[in-house]
mmCIF file of C-alpha atoms and ligand atoms in Angstrom:
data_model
loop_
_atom_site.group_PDB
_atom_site.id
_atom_site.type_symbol
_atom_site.label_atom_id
_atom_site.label_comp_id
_atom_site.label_asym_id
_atom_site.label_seq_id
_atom_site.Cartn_x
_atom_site.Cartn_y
_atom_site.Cartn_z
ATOM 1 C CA UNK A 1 126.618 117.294 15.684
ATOM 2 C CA UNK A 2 125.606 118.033 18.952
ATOM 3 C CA UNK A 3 127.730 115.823 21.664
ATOM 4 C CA UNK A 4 126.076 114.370 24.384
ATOM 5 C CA UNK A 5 128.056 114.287 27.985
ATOM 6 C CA UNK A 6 128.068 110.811 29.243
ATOM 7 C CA UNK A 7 129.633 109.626 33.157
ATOM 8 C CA UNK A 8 129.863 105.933 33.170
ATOM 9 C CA UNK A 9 130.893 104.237 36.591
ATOM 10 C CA UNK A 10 133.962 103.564 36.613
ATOM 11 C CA UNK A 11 134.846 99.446 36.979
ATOM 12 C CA UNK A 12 133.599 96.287 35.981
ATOM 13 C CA UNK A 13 129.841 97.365 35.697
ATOM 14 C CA UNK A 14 131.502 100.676 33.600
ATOM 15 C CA UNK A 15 132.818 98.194 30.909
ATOM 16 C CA UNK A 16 129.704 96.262 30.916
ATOM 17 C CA UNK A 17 127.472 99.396 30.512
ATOM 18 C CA UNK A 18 130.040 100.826 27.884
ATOM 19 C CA UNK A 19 129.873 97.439 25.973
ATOM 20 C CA UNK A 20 126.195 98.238 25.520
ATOM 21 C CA UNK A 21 126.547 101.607 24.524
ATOM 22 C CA UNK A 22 128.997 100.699 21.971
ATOM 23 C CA UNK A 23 126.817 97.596 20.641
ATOM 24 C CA UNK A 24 124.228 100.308 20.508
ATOM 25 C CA UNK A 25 125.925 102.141 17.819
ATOM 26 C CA UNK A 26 128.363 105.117 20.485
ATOM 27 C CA UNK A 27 131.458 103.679 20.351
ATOM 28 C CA UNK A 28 134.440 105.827 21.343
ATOM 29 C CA UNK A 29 137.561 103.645 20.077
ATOM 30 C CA UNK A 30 140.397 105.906 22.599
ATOM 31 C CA UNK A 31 138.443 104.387 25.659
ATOM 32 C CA UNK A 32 139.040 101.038 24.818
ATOM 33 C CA UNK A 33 142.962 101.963 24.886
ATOM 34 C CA UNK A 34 145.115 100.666 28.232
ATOM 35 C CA UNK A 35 145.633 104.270 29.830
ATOM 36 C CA UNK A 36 144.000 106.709 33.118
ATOM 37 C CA UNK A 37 142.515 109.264 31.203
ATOM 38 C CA UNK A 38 138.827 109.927 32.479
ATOM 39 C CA UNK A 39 137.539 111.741 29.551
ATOM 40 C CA UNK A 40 136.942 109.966 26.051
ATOM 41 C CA UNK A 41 135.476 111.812 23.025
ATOM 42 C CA UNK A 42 134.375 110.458 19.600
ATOM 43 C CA UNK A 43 132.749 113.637 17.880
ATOM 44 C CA UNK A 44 131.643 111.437 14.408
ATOM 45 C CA UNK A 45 128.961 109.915 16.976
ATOM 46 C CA UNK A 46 128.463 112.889 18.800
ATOM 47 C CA UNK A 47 129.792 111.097 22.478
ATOM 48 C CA UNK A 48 131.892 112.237 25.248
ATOM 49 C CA UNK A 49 132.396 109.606 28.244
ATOM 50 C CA UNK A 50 133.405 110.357 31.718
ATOM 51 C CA UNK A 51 134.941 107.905 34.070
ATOM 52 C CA UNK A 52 133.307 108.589 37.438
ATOM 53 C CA UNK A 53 133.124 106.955 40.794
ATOM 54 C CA UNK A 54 129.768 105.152 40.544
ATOM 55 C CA UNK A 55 128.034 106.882 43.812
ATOM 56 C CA UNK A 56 129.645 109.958 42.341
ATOM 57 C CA UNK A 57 127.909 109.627 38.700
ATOM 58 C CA UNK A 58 123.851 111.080 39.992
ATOM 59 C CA UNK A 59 126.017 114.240 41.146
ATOM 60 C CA UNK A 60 127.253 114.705 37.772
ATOM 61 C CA UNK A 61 123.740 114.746 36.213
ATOM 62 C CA UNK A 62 121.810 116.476 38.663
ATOM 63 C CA UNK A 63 123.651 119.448 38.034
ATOM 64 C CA UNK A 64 124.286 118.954 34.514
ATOM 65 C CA UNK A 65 128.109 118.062 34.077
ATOM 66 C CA UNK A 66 126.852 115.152 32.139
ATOM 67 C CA UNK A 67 123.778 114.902 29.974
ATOM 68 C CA UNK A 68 123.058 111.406 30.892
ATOM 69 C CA UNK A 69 124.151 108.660 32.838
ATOM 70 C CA UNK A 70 124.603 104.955 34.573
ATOM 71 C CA UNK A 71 123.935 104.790 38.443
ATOM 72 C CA UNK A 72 122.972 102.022 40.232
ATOM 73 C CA UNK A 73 118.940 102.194 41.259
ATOM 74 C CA UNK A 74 120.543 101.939 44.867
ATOM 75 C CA UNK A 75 121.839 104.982 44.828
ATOM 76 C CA UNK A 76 119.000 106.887 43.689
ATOM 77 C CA UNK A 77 117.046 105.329 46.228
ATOM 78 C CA UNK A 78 119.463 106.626 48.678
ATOM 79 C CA UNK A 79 120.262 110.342 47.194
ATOM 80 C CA UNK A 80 116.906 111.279 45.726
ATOM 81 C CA UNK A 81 118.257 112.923 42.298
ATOM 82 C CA UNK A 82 116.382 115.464 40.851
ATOM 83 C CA UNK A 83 116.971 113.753 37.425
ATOM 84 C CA UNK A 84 114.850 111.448 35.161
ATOM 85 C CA UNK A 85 115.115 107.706 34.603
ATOM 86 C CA UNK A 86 115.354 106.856 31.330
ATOM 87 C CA UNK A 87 115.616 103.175 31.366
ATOM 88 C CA UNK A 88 116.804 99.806 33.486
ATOM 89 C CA UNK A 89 119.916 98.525 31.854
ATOM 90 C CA UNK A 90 119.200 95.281 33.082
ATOM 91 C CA UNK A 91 123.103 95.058 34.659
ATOM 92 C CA UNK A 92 124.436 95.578 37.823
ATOM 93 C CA UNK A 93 121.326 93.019 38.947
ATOM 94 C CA UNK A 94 121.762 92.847 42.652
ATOM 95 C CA UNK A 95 119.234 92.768 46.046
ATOM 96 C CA UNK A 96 119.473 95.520 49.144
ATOM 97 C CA UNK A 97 119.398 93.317 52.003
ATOM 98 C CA UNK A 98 118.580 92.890 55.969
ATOM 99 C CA UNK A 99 121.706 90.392 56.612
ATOM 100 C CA UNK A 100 122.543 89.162 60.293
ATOM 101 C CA UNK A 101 124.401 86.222 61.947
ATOM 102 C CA UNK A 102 122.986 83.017 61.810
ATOM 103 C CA UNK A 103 121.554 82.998 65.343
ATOM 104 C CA UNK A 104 120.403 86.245 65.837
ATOM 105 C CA UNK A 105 116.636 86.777 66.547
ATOM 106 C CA UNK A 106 115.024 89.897 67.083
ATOM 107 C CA UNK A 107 112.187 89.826 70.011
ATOM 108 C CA UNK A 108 111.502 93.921 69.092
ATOM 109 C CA UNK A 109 111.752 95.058 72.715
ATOM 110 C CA UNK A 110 114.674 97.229 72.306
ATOM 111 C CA UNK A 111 116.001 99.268 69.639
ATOM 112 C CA UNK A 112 117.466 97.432 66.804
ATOM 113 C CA UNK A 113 121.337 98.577 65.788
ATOM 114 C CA UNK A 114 121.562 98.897 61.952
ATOM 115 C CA UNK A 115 125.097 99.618 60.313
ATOM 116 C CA UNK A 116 125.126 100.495 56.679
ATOM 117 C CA UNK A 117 126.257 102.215 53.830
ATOM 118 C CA UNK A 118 122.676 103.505 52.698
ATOM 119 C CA UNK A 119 120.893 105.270 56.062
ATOM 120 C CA UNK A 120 118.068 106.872 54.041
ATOM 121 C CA UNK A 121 117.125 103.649 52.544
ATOM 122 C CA UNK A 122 117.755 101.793 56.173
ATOM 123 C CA UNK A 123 115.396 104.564 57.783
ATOM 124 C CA UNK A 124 112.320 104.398 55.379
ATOM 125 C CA UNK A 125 112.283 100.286 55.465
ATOM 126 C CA UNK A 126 112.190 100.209 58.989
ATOM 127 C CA UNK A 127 109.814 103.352 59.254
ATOM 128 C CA UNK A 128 107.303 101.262 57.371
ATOM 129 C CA UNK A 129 107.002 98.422 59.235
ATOM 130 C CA UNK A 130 107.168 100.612 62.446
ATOM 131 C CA UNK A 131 110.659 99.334 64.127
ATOM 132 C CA UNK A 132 112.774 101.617 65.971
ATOM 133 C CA UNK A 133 116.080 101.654 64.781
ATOM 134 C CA UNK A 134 119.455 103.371 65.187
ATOM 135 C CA UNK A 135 121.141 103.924 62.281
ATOM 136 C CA UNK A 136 125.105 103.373 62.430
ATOM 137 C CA UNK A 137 126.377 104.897 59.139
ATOM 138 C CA UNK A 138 129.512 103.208 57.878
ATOM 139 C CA UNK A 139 131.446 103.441 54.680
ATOM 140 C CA UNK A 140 132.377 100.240 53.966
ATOM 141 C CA UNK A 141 132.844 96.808 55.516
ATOM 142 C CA UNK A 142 129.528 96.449 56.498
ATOM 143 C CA UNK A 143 129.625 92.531 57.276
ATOM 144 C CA UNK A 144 132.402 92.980 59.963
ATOM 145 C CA UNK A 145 129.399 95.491 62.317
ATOM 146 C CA UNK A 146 127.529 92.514 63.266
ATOM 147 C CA UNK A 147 130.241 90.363 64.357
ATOM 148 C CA UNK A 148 131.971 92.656 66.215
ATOM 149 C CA UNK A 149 128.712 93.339 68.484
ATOM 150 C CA UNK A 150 128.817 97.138 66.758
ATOM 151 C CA UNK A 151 125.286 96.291 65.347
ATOM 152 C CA UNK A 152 122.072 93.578 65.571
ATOM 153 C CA UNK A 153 122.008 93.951 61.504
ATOM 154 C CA UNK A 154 122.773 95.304 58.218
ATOM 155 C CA UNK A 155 121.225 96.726 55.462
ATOM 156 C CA UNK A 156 123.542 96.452 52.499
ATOM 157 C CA UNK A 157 123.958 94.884 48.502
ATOM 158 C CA UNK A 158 123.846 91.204 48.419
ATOM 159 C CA UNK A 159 124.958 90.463 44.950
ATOM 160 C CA UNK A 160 126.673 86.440 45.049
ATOM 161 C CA UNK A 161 125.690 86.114 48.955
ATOM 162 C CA UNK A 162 129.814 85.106 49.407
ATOM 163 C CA UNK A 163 130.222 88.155 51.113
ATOM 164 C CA UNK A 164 127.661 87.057 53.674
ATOM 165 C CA UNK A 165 128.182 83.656 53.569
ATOM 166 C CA UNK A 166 132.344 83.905 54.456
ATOM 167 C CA UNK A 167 131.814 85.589 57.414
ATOM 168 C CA UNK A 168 129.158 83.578 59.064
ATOM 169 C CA UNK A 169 126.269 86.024 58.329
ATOM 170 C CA UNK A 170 122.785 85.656 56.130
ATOM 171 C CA UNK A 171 120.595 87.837 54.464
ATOM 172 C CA UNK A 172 116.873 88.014 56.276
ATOM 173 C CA UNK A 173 114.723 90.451 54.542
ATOM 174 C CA UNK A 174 114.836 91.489 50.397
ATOM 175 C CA UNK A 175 114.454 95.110 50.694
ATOM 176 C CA UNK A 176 114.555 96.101 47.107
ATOM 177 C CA UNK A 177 116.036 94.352 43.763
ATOM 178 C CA UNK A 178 118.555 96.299 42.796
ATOM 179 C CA UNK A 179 120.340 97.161 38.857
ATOM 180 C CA UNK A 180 121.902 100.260 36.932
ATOM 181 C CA UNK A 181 119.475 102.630 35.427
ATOM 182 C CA UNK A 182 120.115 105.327 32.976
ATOM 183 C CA UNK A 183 119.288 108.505 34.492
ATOM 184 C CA UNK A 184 119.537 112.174 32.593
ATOM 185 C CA UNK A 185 119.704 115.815 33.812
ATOM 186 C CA UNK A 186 116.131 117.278 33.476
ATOM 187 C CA UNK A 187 117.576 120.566 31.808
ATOM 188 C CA UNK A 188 119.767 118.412 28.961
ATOM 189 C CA UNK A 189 116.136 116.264 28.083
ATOM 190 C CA UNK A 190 114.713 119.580 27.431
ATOM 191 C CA UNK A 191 117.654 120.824 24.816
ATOM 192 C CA UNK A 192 118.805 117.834 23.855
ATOM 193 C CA UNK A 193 115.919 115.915 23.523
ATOM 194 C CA UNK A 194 116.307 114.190 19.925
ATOM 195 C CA UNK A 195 119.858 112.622 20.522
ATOM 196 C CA UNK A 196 119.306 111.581 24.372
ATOM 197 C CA UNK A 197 115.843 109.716 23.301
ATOM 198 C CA UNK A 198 117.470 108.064 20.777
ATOM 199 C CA UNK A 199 120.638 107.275 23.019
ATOM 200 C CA UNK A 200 117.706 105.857 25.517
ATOM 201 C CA UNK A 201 116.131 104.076 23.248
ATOM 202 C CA UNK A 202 119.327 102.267 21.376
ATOM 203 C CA UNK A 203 120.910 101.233 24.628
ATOM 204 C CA UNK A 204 117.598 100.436 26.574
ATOM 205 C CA UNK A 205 115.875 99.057 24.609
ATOM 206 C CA UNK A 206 113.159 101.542 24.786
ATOM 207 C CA UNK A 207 112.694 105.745 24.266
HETATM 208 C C1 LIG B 301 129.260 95.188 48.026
HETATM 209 C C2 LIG B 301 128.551 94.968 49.344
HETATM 210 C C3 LIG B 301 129.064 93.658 49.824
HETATM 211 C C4 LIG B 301 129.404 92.922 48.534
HETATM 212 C C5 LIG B 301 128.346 91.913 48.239
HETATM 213 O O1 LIG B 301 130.451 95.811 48.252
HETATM 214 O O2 LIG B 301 128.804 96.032 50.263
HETATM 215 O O3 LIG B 301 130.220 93.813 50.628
HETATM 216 O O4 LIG B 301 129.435 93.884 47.486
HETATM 217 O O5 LIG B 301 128.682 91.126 47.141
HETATM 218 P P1 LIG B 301 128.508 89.547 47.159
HETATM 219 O O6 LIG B 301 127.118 89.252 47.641
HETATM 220 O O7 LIG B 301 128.709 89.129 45.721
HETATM 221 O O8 LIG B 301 129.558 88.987 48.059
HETATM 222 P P2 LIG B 301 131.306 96.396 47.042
HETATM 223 O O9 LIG B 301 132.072 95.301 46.381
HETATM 224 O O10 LIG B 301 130.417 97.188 46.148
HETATM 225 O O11 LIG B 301 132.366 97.304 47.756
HETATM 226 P P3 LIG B 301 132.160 98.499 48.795
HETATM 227 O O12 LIG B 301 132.232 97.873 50.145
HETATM 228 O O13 LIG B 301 133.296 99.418 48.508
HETATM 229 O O14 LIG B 301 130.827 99.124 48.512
#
């Protein structure tokens, strides 16, 4: 049987996402076992899974290390994968967010000082409603920017708001709803087009 390459995030989404491939009929019994391997085969069902840093998982599609699989919709927002997006999981539900302190207003007359994680998706919000904005890229710790005078704002995932919320900030503007999609490489839906449809539709919901 031919085996179809699968990177799943690694953490709490992963086991969500894996959960539904497994209810869906591709359950790999050695990844449910305590240990830190990364790679998980179960050739009577024609799997292999992959453990991979979620921002990381898009990289292995796009260039084919893995047939198919689960990145958040943020991220291919942000990186612009050339791959093809099979379905919304439905998990991983979360907003990309303008957040701010409490008493900050913006009267537009100078440049406004954005820190985040995602500078591609910061840069085409604000392009489209014509604001100027500098673009602070950070890699994590987004909330602290703003109250530390480093930025006005941030554009970051609100998933709970607690984040926000326990360190006296808000969110102001929804950018984008946010959840994991399954993506797959463009070359593997060619060649492998029977098993990953019916991988897509088992574990989507829809081929
Ligand atoms: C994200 C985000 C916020 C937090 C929001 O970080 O950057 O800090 O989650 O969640 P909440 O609204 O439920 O509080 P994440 O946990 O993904 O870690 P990261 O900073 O490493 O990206």
């Amino acid at each position: 049987m031919e085996t179809i390459n699968i990177a799943l995030p690694k953490g709490r989404l992963g086991e969500k996402v894996y959960a539904m491939f497994k209810a869906a009929g591709y359950e790999c019994p050695s990844i449910e076992e305590e240990n830190r391997k990364l790679i998980f085969e179960n050739p009577d069902k024609g799997v292999r899974y992959f453990w991979v840093k979620p921002s990381d998982v898009a990289i292995y599609v796009e260039r084919g290390a893995a047939d198919v699989g689960v990145a958040g919709k943020d991220i291919l927002l942000e990186y612009r994968p050339d791959v093809y997006e099979l379905a919304d999981l439905g998990v991983g539900k979360c907003r990309m967010c303008v957040a701010g302190k409490k008493d900050f207003f913006d009267d537009r007359t100078q440049t406004l000082r954005v820190a985040t994680k995602f500078p591609h998706i910061a840069r085409t919000y604000y392009s489209s409603l014509s604001r100027d904005i500098d673009i602070i890229k950070l890699n994590g710790s987004i909330e602290l920017a703003p109250i530390l005078g480093l930025s006005d704002v941030i554009v970051d995932i609100v998933e709970t708001g607690r984040t926000l919320l326990e360190n006296g900030l808000e969110p102001r503007e929804e950018i984008v709803p946010i959840s994991a999609r399954l993506i797959a490489n463009k070359v593997s839906y060619k060649f492998k087009n029977a098993a990953i449809r019916r991988l897509a539709g088992a574990v989507g919901g829809r081929e």
